Coordinates of N, CA and C in Angstrom, one line a residue:
I1 N 80.9 117.7 179.9 CA 80.7 118.4 181.3 C 79.1 118.5 181.6
Y2 N 78.5 118.0 182.8 CA 77.2 117.5 182.9 C 76.8 119.0 183.9
L3 N 76.0 120.1 183.6 CA 75.7 121.2 184.3 C 74.3 120.9 185.0
L4 N 74.0 120.9 186.4 CA 73.1 120.3 186.5 C 72.1 121.7 186.9
P5 N 70.6 121.5 186.7 CA 70.0 122.6 186.3 C 69.8 123.5 187.4
N6 N 69.7 123.1 188.4 CA 69.6 123.8 189.5 C 71.1 124.9 190.1
L7 N 72.2 124.9 189.2 CA 73.2 125.5 189.6 C 72.9 127.0 189.0
P8 N 73.4 127.9 189.8 CA 73.5 129.2 189.3 C 74.3 129.6 188.1
K9 N 73.9 130.4 187.3 CA 74.8 130.9 186.1 C 75.3 132.3 186.1
F10 N 76.5 132.2 185.7 CA 77.0 133.4 186.0 C 76.9 134.4 184.6
L11 N 76.5 135.6 184.8 CA 76.3 136.7 183.7 C 77.5 137.9 184.0
Y12 N 78.5 137.8 183.2 CA 79.5 139.0 183.3 C 79.3 140.1 182.5
Y13 N 79.5 141.3 182.7 CA 79.0 142.3 182.1 C 80.4 143.2 182.5
D14 N 81.2 143.6 181.2 CA 82.2 144.6 181.2 C 81.9 145.8 180.5
E15 N 81.0 145.5 179.3 CA 80.4 146.5 178.7 C 79.1 146.9 178.7
Y16 N 78.5 148.0 178.9 CA 76.9 148.2 178.8 C 76.6 149.1 177.6
Y17 N 75.8 148.5 177.0 CA 75.4 149.0 176.0 C 74.1 149.8 176.0
A18 N 74.3 150.9 175.3 CA 73.3 151.9 175.3 C 72.4 152.0 173.9
L19 N 71.2 152.0 174.1 CA 70.2 151.8 173.1 C 70.1 153.0 172.2
P20 N 70.2 153.0 171.1 CA 70.1 154.1 170.1 C 68.9 154.7 170.2
S21 N 68.7 156.0 169.8 CA 67.0 156.4 169.6 C 66.0 155.7 169.0
R22 N 66.7 155.6 167.3 CA 66.1 154.8 166.6 C 66.4 153.5 166.2
I23 N 65.5 152.6 166.2 CA 66.0 150.8 165.9 C 65.7 150.8 164.7
S24 N 66.3 150.1 163.8 CA 65.5 149.6 162.3 C 65.0 148.1 162.7
I25 N 63.8 147.9 162.7 CA 63.3 146.6 163.0 C 63.8 145.5 161.8
E26 N 64.0 146.0 160.7 CA 64.2 144.8 159.6 C 65.6 144.7 160.0
S27 N 66.8 145.8 160.5 CA 68.5 145.5 160.7 C 68.3 144.5 161.8
L28 N 67.3 144.7 162.8 CA 67.3 143.8 163.9 C 67.0 142.6 163.6
Q29 N 66.1 142.2 162.3 CA 65.7 140.9 162.2 C 66.9 140.4 161.4
K30 N 67.4 141.1 160.8 CA 68.8 140.3 160.2 C 70.0 140.4 160.7
Q31 N 69.7 140.8 162.2 CA 71.1 141.0 162.7 C 71.9 141.8 162.1
E32 N 71.6 142.8 161.6 CA 72.7 143.6 160.7 C 72.9 145.0 161.7
L33 N 72.7 145.3 162.8 CA 72.9 146.2 163.9 C 74.2 146.1 164.4
D34 N 74.7 147.1 164.9 CA 75.9 146.9 165.7 C 75.9 145.9 166.7
D35 N 77.2 145.3 167.2 CA 76.7 144.1 168.3 C 76.0 144.7 169.3
E36 N 76.4 146.0 170.0 CA 76.0 146.6 171.2 C 74.5 146.7 171.2
E37 N 73.9 147.5 169.9 CA 72.7 147.6 169.4 C 71.8 146.7 169.2
Q38 N 72.5 145.5 168.7 CA 71.7 144.3 168.8 C 71.4 143.8 169.8
K39 N 72.3 143.8 170.8 CA 72.0 142.9 172.1 C 70.9 143.5 172.8
T40 N 71.2 145.1 173.0 CA 70.2 146.0 173.9 C 68.8 146.0 173.1
A41 N 68.8 145.9 171.9 CA 67.5 146.0 171.2 C 66.6 144.6 171.4
K42 N 67.5 143.6 171.1 CA 66.7 142.6 171.2 C 66.0 142.3 172.7
A43 N 66.7 142.8 173.8 CA 66.3 142.7 175.2 C 65.2 143.6 175.3
L44 N 64.9 144.2 174.7 CA 63.8 145.3 174.8 C 62.6 144.9 174.2
F45 N 62.9 144.2 172.8 CA 61.9 143.8 172.0 C 61.2 142.6 172.9
E46 N 61.9 141.7 173.5 CA 61.7 140.4 174.2 C 61.1 140.7 175.4
L47 N 61.4 141.9 176.1 CA 61.0 142.6 177.6 C 59.5 142.9 177.1
A48 N 59.4 143.4 175.9 CA 57.9 143.8 175.5 C 57.1 142.7 174.7
D49 N 57.7 141.6 174.2 CA 57.1 140.5 174.2 C 56.4 140.7 172.7
I50 N 57.4 141.2 172.1 CA 57.2 141.4 170.6 C 57.9 140.7 169.6
D51 N 57.4 139.9 168.7 CA 57.8 138.9 167.9 C 58.1 140.2 166.6
V52 N 59.3 140.2 166.1 CA 60.1 141.2 165.3 C 59.6 140.7 163.9
N53 N 59.6 139.4 163.7 CA 58.9 138.7 162.0 C 57.7 139.1 162.0
E54 N 56.8 139.1 163.0 CA 55.2 139.2 163.1 C 55.2 140.9 162.9
L55 N 55.9 141.8 163.6 CA 56.1 143.1 163.4 C 56.0 143.6 161.9
V56 N 57.2 143.1 161.4 CA 57.7 143.3 159.9 C 56.5 142.9 159.0
N57 N 55.7 142.0 159.0 CA 55.0 141.6 158.2 C 53.5 142.0 158.5
A58 N 53.4 142.6 159.5 CA 52.0 142.9 159.8 C 51.6 144.3 159.2
D59 N 50.3 144.4 158.6 CA 49.6 145.5 158.5 C 49.3 146.5 159.4
N60 N 49.0 146.1 160.4 CA 48.4 146.9 161.5 C 49.2 147.0 162.9
Y61 N 49.5 148.2 163.4 CA 50.5 148.0 164.5 C 49.9 148.2 165.6
E62 N 48.8 148.5 165.8 CA 47.9 148.5 167.3 C 48.2 148.0 168.5
D63 N 48.2 146.6 167.8 CA 48.7 145.7 169.0 C 50.2 145.5 169.4
F64 N 51.0 146.0 168.7 CA 52.1 146.1 168.9 C 52.6 147.5 169.7
K65 N 52.0 148.5 169.1 CA 52.0 149.9 170.0 C 51.5 149.5 171.3
A66 N 50.6 148.9 171.5 CA 49.8 148.6 173.0 C 50.8 147.7 173.7
E67 N 51.4 146.8 173.4 CA 52.7 146.2 173.8 C 53.6 147.1 174.2
L68 N 54.0 147.8 173.6 CA 55.3 148.9 173.7 C 54.8 149.9 174.8
E69 N 53.5 150.5 174.8 CA 53.3 151.3 175.8 C 53.0 150.9 176.9
A70 N 52.8 149.4 176.9 CA 52.8 148.8 178.6 C 53.9 148.7 178.9
T71 N 55.1 148.6 178.3 CA 56.6 148.3 178.3 C 57.2 149.5 178.8
Q72 N 56.8 150.6 178.1 CA 57.2 152.0 178.6 C 56.6 152.7 179.7
A73 N 55.2 152.2 179.9 CA 55.0 152.7 181.3 C 55.6 151.8 182.7
T74 N 55.9 150.4 182.4 CA 56.6 149.7 183.1 C 58.1 150.2 183.4
I75 N 58.7 150.5 182.3 CA 60.3 150.9 182.3 C 60.2 152.3 183.1
T76 N 59.3 153.0 182.5 CA 59.2 154.4 183.0 C 59.2 154.5 184.8
E77 N 58.3 153.8 185.3 CA 58.0 153.5 186.5 C 59.3 152.7 187.4
E78 N 59.7 152.0 186.7 CA 61.1 151.5 187.0 C 62.0 152.4 187.3
L79 N 62.2 153.2 186.2 CA 63.4 154.0 185.9 C 63.4 155.1 186.8
F80 N 62.3 155.7 187.2 CA 62.1 156.7 188.2 C 62.0 156.7 189.4
K81 N 61.9 155.3 189.6 CA 62.1 154.8 191.3 C 63.2 155.1 191.5
Y82 N 64.3 154.8 190.8 CA 65.7 155.3 191.0 C 66.4 156.4 190.4
W83 N 66.1 156.8 189.4 CA 66.7 157.8 189.0 C 66.2 159.3 189.4
E84 N 66.8 159.7 190.5 CA 66.5 161.1 191.0 C 66.6 162.6 190.6
T85 N 67.6 162.3 189.6 CA 67.8 163.8 189.0 C 66.7 164.4 188.5
N86 N 65.7 164.0 187.8 CA 64.7 164.6 186.9 C 63.7 163.6 187.2
K87 N 62.7 163.9 187.8 CA 61.4 162.7 188.0 C 60.5 163.1 186.9
N88 N 60.6 164.2 186.4 CA 59.6 164.8 185.5 C 59.5 164.1 183.9
L89 N 60.4 163.3 183.6 CA 60.6 162.6 182.5 C 59.9 161.2 182.4
E90 N 59.6 160.8 181.2 CA 58.7 159.5 181.0 C 59.4 159.2 179.7
I91 N 59.3 157.8 179.2 CA 60.1 157.2 178.2 C 58.8 157.0 177.2
I92 N 59.1 157.2 176.0 CA 58.2 157.0 174.9 C 58.5 156.2 173.7
F93 N 57.7 155.1 173.5 CA 58.3 154.4 172.1 C 57.1 154.4 171.2
D94 N 57.5 154.6 170.0 CA 56.8 154.5 168.9 C 57.4 153.7 167.4
I95 N 56.2 153.3 166.7 CA 56.6 152.6 165.7 C 56.6 153.6 164.3
D96 N 57.7 154.1 163.6 CA 57.6 154.9 162.6 C 58.0 153.9 161.2
K97 N 57.5 154.4 160.1 CA 57.7 153.8 159.0 C 58.4 154.4 158.0
V98 N 59.3 153.9 157.2 CA 60.3 154.8 156.2 C 59.3 154.3 155.1
E99 N 58.8 155.3 154.2 CA 58.2 154.8 153.0 C 59.1 155.1 151.6
E100 N 59.1 154.4 150.6 CA 59.4 155.0 149.4 C 58.5 155.2 148.2
T101 N 58.6 155.7 147.3 CA 57.6 156.1 146.2 C 58.3 155.3 144.9
E102 N 57.6 154.4 144.3 CA 58.1 153.9 143.0 C 57.2 154.4 141.8
N103 N 57.6 154.9 140.8 CA 56.7 155.1 139.6 C 56.7 153.9 138.5
R104 N 55.4 153.9 138.3 CA 55.0 152.5 137.3 C 53.9 153.0 136.2
T105 N 54.5 152.7 135.1 CA 53.6 152.8 133.9 C 52.8 151.5 133.7
V106 N 51.4 152.1 133.5 CA 50.3 151.2 133.2 C 49.8 151.8 132.1
R107 N 48.8 150.8 131.4 CA 48.1 151.5 130.4 C 46.4 151.5 130.9
N108 N 45.9 152.9 130.5 CA 44.5 153.3 130.9 C 43.5 152.4 129.8
P109 N 42.8 151.9 130.8 CA 41.8 150.6 129.7 C 40.7 151.6 129.2
Y110 N 40.8 152.8 129.4 CA 39.6 153.9 129.0 C 39.8 154.4 127.7
N111 N 41.3 154.7 127.8 CA 41.8 155.8 126.4 C 42.9 155.0 126.0
N112 N 43.2 153.9 126.3 CA 44.4 152.8 125.8 C 45.9 153.8 125.8
Q113 N 45.7 154.8 126.7 CA 47.2 155.3 126.7 C 47.9 155.1 128.0
Q114 N 48.9 155.0 128.1 CA 50.0 154.7 129.1 C 50.0 155.8 129.9
E115 N 50.0 155.7 131.3 CA 50.1 156.4 132.3 C 50.8 156.3 133.3
T116 N 51.8 157.2 134.2 CA 52.7 156.9 135.1 C 51.9 156.9 136.5
V117 N 51.5 156.0 137.4 CA 51.2 155.9 139.0 C 52.3 155.8 139.8
K118 N 52.1 156.4 140.8 CA 53.0 156.2 142.0 C 52.7 155.1 143.2
D119 N 53.6 154.3 143.2 CA 53.3 153.1 144.3 C 54.1 153.4 145.7
V120 N 53.7 153.6 146.5 CA 54.1 153.8 147.9 C 54.3 152.5 148.5
K121 N 55.5 152.2 149.1 CA 55.6 150.9 150.0 C 56.8 151.3 151.1
I122 N 56.4 150.4 152.2 CA 57.1 150.5 153.2 C 58.4 149.7 153.1
V123 N 59.4 150.4 153.3 CA 61.2 149.8 153.1 C 61.5 149.4 154.4
E124 N 61.0 150.3 155.5 CA 61.9 150.0 156.8 C 60.7 150.1 158.0
H125 N 60.6 149.6 158.9 CA 60.3 150.0 160.2 C 61.0 150.3 161.4
V126 N 60.8 151.2 162.1 CA 61.5 151.7 163.1 C 61.0 152.2 164.5
L127 N 61.6 151.6 165.2 CA 61.2 152.0 166.8 C 61.9 153.4 167.1
D128 N 61.0 154.0 167.5 CA 61.4 155.3 168.0 C 61.5 155.5 169.5
I129 N 62.4 155.9 170.0 CA 62.7 156.1 171.4 C 62.7 157.4 171.8
R130 N 61.7 158.2 172.5 CA 61.9 159.4 172.9 C 62.3 159.6 174.5
V131 N 62.3 160.6 174.8 CA 62.1 161.2 176.5 C 61.4 162.5 176.4
K132 N 60.1 162.4 177.4 CA 59.6 163.6 177.2 C 59.6 164.1 178.6
N133 N 59.4 165.5 178.6 CA 59.7 166.3 179.7 C 58.1 166.6 180.2
R134 N 57.6 166.0 181.3 CA 55.8 165.9 181.4 C 55.9 167.6 181.6
T135 N 56.5 168.3 182.7 CA 56.3 169.7 182.9 C 56.4 170.6 181.6
L136 N 57.5 170.3 180.8 CA 57.4 171.4 179.5 C 56.7 170.9 178.3
G137 N 56.3 169.6 178.3 CA 55.5 168.6 177.3 C 56.1 168.8 176.0
V138 N 57.6 168.5 176.2 CA 58.4 168.9 174.9 C 59.1 167.2 175.2
S139 N 59.3 166.4 174.0 CA 59.7 165.1 174.0 C 61.4 165.6 173.0
L140 N 62.4 164.5 173.5 CA 63.5 164.5 172.6 C 64.1 163.1 172.3
P141 N 64.7 162.9 171.2 CA 65.3 161.3 171.2 C 66.2 161.1 172.4
L142 N 66.2 160.0 172.6 CA 66.9 159.4 173.7 C 68.4 159.6 173.6
K143 N 68.9 159.8 172.3 CA 70.3 160.2 172.3 C 70.6 161.7 173.0
N144 N 69.6 162.6 173.0 CA 69.9 163.9 173.1 C 69.8 164.1 174.5
R145 N 69.4 163.1 175.2 CA 69.6 163.3 176.8 C 71.0 162.8 177.2
S146 N 71.6 162.9 178.6 CA 72.7 162.9 178.9 C 73.4 161.6 178.9
K147 N 74.5 161.2 178.8 CA 75.3 159.8 178.2 C 75.0 159.1 179.7
G148 N 74.7 159.8 180.7 CA 74.6 159.0 181.9 C 72.9 158.3 182.2
F149 N 71.9 159.3 181.7 CA 70.5 158.9 181.4 C 70.4 157.8 180.6
N150 N 70.9 157.6 179.6 CA 70.9 156.7 178.6 C 71.4 155.5 178.8
W151 N 72.7 155.5 179.6 CA 73.3 154.2 180.1 C 72.3 154.0 181.2
F152 N 72.0 154.5 182.1 CA 71.0 154.1 183.2 C 69.7 153.3 182.8
F153 N 69.3 154.0 181.7 CA 67.7 153.5 180.9 C 68.3 152.1 180.1
S154 N 69.4 152.1 179.7 CA 69.7 151.1 179.0 C 70.1 149.7 179.9
F155 N 70.9 150.2 180.7 CA 71.1 149.1 181.7 C 69.9 148.4 182.5
L156 N 68.7 149.4 182.8 CA 67.6 148.9 183.4 C 67.3 148.1 182.5
V157 N 66.9 148.0 181.0 CA 66.4 147.4 180.5 C 67.1 146.1 180.1
W158 N 68.5 146.1 180.4 CA 68.9 144.8 180.3 C 68.7 143.7 181.7
F159 N 68.5 144.4 182.9 CA 68.4 143.6 183.8 C 66.7 143.5 184.1
K160 N 65.9 144.6 183.5 CA 64.6 143.9 183.6 C 64.5 142.7 182.4
K161 N 65.1 142.7 181.6 CA 65.0 141.3 180.6 C 65.5 140.0 181.7
I162 N 66.5 140.2 182.3 CA 67.0 138.8 183.1 C 66.0 138.7 184.0
Q163 N 65.2 139.9 184.8 CA 64.3 139.5 186.0 C 63.1 138.6 185.4
E164 N 62.9 138.8 184.0 CA 62.0 138.0 183.4 C 62.2 136.4 183.3
D165 N 63.5 136.2 183.5 CA 63.8 134.7 183.2 C 63.8 134.4 184.8
K166 N 62.6 133.6 185.1 CA 62.2 133.1 186.3 C 62.9 131.7 186.4
K167 N 63.5 131.1 185.4 CA 63.7 129.5 185.5 C 65.3 129.4 186.1
N168 N 66.0 130.8 185.7 CA 67.4 130.8 186.0 C 68.0 131.5 187.5
N169 N 69.0 130.8 187.9 CA 69.7 131.5 189.2 C 70.9 132.3 188.9
Y170 N 70.8 133.4 188.6 CA 71.9 134.0 188.2 C 72.8 134.8 189.2
I171 N 74.3 134.7 188.9 CA 75.1 135.6 189.6 C 75.8 136.6 189.0
L172 N 75.5 137.7 189.1 CA 75.7 138.8 188.1 C 77.2 139.2 188.6
L173 N 78.2 139.5 187.6 CA 79.5 140.0 187.9 C 79.2 141.2 186.8
L174 N 79.7 142.5 187.4 CA 79.7 143.7 186.8 C 81.1 144.5 187.1
D175 N 81.6 144.7 186.0 CA 83.1 145.4 185.7 C 82.8 146.9 185.5
E176 N 83.0 147.9 186.7 CA 82.9 149.2 186.7 C 81.8 149.8 186.2
P177 N 80.6 149.2 186.9 CA 79.2 150.1 186.6 C 79.0 151.4 187.2
G178 N 78.5 152.1 186.3 CA 78.3 153.6 186.5 C 79.4 154.5 186.2
L179 N 80.3 154.1 185.5 CA 81.3 155.1 184.8 C 80.7 156.4 184.6
N180 N 79.7 156.4 183.8 CA 79.1 157.7 183.2 C 78.4 158.3 184.0
L181 N 78.2 157.8 185.1 CA 77.2 158.4 186.3 C 77.9 159.6 187.1
H182 N 77.2 160.5 187.6 CA 77.6 161.6 188.5 C 77.4 160.9 189.9
A183 N 78.1 161.4 190.9 CA 78.0 160.8 192.4 C 76.5 160.6 192.7
T184 N 75.7 161.5 192.5 CA 74.3 161.1 192.9 C 73.6 160.0 192.3
A185 N 74.0 160.0 190.7 CA 73.3 158.7 190.1 C 73.8 157.8 190.4
Q186 N 75.2 157.8 191.0 CA 75.7 156.5 191.2 C 75.2 155.9 192.6
S187 N 74.8 156.7 193.5 CA 74.0 156.4 194.5 C 72.7 155.8 194.1
N188 N 72.1 156.5 193.1 CA 70.7 155.8 192.6 C 70.9 154.5 192.2
L189 N 72.1 154.0 191.6 CA 72.4 152.9 190.9 C 72.8 151.9 192.2
L190 N 73.4 152.3 193.0 CA 73.4 151.5 194.3 C 72.1 151.0 194.8
K191 N 71.4 151.9 195.0 CA 69.9 151.5 195.3 C 69.3 150.6 194.4
F192 N 69.4 150.6 193.1 CA 69.0 149.6 192.3 C 69.7 148.2 192.4
L193 N 70.9 148.3 192.5 CA 71.8 146.9 192.7 C 71.4 146.3 194.2
N194 N 71.2 147.1 195.0 CA 70.8 146.6 196.4 C 69.3 146.1 196.6
D195 N 68.6 146.5 195.7 CA 67.0 145.8 195.4 C 67.4 144.7 194.5
L196 N 68.1 144.7 193.6 CA 68.2 143.7 192.7 C 69.0 142.5 193.4
S197 N 69.6 142.7 194.5 CA 70.8 141.8 195.2 C 69.7 140.9 196.2
E198 N 68.3 141.2 196.2 CA 67.4 140.3 196.7 C 67.2 139.2 196.1
D199 N 67.2 139.2 195.0 CA 67.1 137.7 194.1 C 68.3 137.4 194.0
Y200 N 69.3 138.3 193.4 CA 70.7 137.7 192.9 C 71.8 138.2 193.7
Q201 N 72.9 137.2 193.6 CA 74.1 137.8 194.1 C 74.9 138.6 193.2
I202 N 75.3 139.4 193.3 CA 76.0 140.6 192.6 C 77.3 141.0 193.4
I203 N 78.4 140.8 192.4 CA 79.6 141.3 192.5 C 80.3 142.1 191.4
Y204 N 80.4 143.4 191.7 CA 81.0 144.4 191.1 C 82.7 144.8 191.5
T205 N 83.3 145.4 190.4 CA 84.3 146.2 190.6 C 84.2 147.6 190.5
T206 N 84.9 148.2 191.5 CA 84.9 149.9 191.1 C 85.9 150.5 191.8
H207 N 86.3 151.7 190.9 CA 87.3 152.6 191.6 C 86.6 153.8 192.2
S208 N 85.4 153.9 192.2 CA 84.6 155.2 192.6 C 84.4 154.9 194.1
P209 N 84.7 156.2 194.6 CA 84.1 156.0 196.2 C 82.7 156.1 196.3
F210 N 81.9 156.4 195.5 CA 80.6 156.8 195.5 C 79.7 155.4 195.1
M211 N 80.3 154.3 194.8 CA 80.1 153.2 194.4 C 80.1 152.1 195.8
I212 N 80.5 152.8 197.1 CA 80.7 152.0 198.3 C 80.0 152.6 199.5
K213 N 78.9 152.1 199.9 CA 78.2 152.7 201.2 C 79.1 152.5 202.5
S214 N 79.6 153.6 203.1 CA 80.3 153.6 204.3 C 79.7 152.7 205.4
E215 N 78.6 152.2 205.6 CA 77.8 151.4 206.3 C 77.8 149.9 205.9
N216 N 78.7 149.8 204.7 CA 78.8 148.6 204.2 C 80.2 148.0 203.9
L217 N 81.0 148.7 204.6 CA 82.7 148.3 204.4 C 82.7 147.0 204.5
N218 N 82.1 146.1 205.3 CA 82.4 144.7 205.5 C 82.1 143.9 204.4
K219 N 81.2 144.7 203.3 CA 81.3 143.7 202.0 C 82.4 144.0 200.8
V220 N 83.1 144.9 201.3 CA 84.6 145.3 200.3 C 85.7 144.3 200.5
R221 N 86.0 144.3 199.1 CA 87.5 143.2 199.1 C 88.2 144.3 198.2
T222 N 89.4 144.2 198.6 CA 90.5 145.0 197.9 C 91.1 144.1 197.4
V223 N 91.6 144.4 196.0 CA 92.5 143.6 194.9 C 93.9 144.3 194.7
L224 N 94.8 143.7 195.2 CA 96.1 144.4 195.3 C 97.4 143.6 194.4
E225 N 97.7 144.5 193.4 CA 98.9 144.0 192.6 C 100.3 143.9 193.1
T226 N 100.6 142.7 193.3 CA 102.2 142.4 194.2 C 102.9 141.7 193.1
D227 N 104.2 141.8 193.7 CA 105.2 141.0 192.7 C 104.9 139.4 192.8
K228 N 103.9 139.0 193.6 CA 103.8 137.7 193.6 C 102.2 137.4 192.8
G229 N 101.7 138.4 192.3 CA 100.4 138.5 191.6 C 99.2 139.2 192.5
S230 N 98.1 139.0 191.8 CA 97.0 139.7 192.8 C 96.6 139.2 194.0
V231 N 96.2 139.7 194.7 CA 96.1 139.6 196.2 C 94.7 140.1 196.6
V232 N 93.7 139.1 196.9 CA 92.3 140.0 197.3 C 92.6 139.6 198.9
S233 N 91.9 140.9 199.3 CA 92.0 141.2 200.8 C 90.8 141.8 201.5
D234 N 90.4 141.4 202.6 CA 89.1 141.9 203.1 C 89.6 143.1 204.2
S235 N 90.7 143.6 203.9 CA 91.3 144.9 204.7 C 91.0 146.2 203.6
I236 N 90.5 147.3 204.3 CA 90.2 148.1 203.7 C 91.3 149.4 203.9
Q237 N 92.4 148.7 204.3 CA 93.4 149.6 205.0 C 94.7 149.6 204.1
E238 N 94.6 149.0 203.0 CA 95.8 148.5 202.4 C 96.3 149.4 201.5
K239 N 95.5 150.5 200.7 CA 95.7 151.4 199.6 C 94.9 152.5 199.5

């Protein structure tokens, strides 16, 4: 089969992976994270243009933190362009280190006595994701926010990464997006999908009336199960 380079690629999503609050960079490097965490975390690091191998082997993290801060500013701006429930929040990324202390026996050259010294070594690097309330000045781990907020944030990271790929023309197929969102947040998601549709064709399934704009009923197709199989109809009167 020969695929022409200008043909669109289909991206199908039936599960939406939430980012954890803390991501082990070593586990990401070795692909030891859970499948869902691996995919979303990888998308986040690619979005920040950070090479995981370089970060693990580095002695100084200032350049990486600068990249993460630039990414957190971009994501925060994009997220709260759509998330209208609470606009006083911002995303914070930081690189944390997990250290272990090892006891080592050495001989003191001055008195020829054996002494125990402690060596501190870094055993793990961790990306810490927090959400700060700018009004209260308090931050919490991402997992402590609502499931809907975490979902929306992770969903945005996914598609920001897709938008970085200028070489491919994608058709996005989404199965039941917004299941964890309340009615207002589903409306926010629709706004995001509408803006995204300026560059991509999007087809999504839903059982939620909040995921359908009454002025856009012409875009709706109903899927009916009959004795003869599934029937796709442009009539909204069916069921």
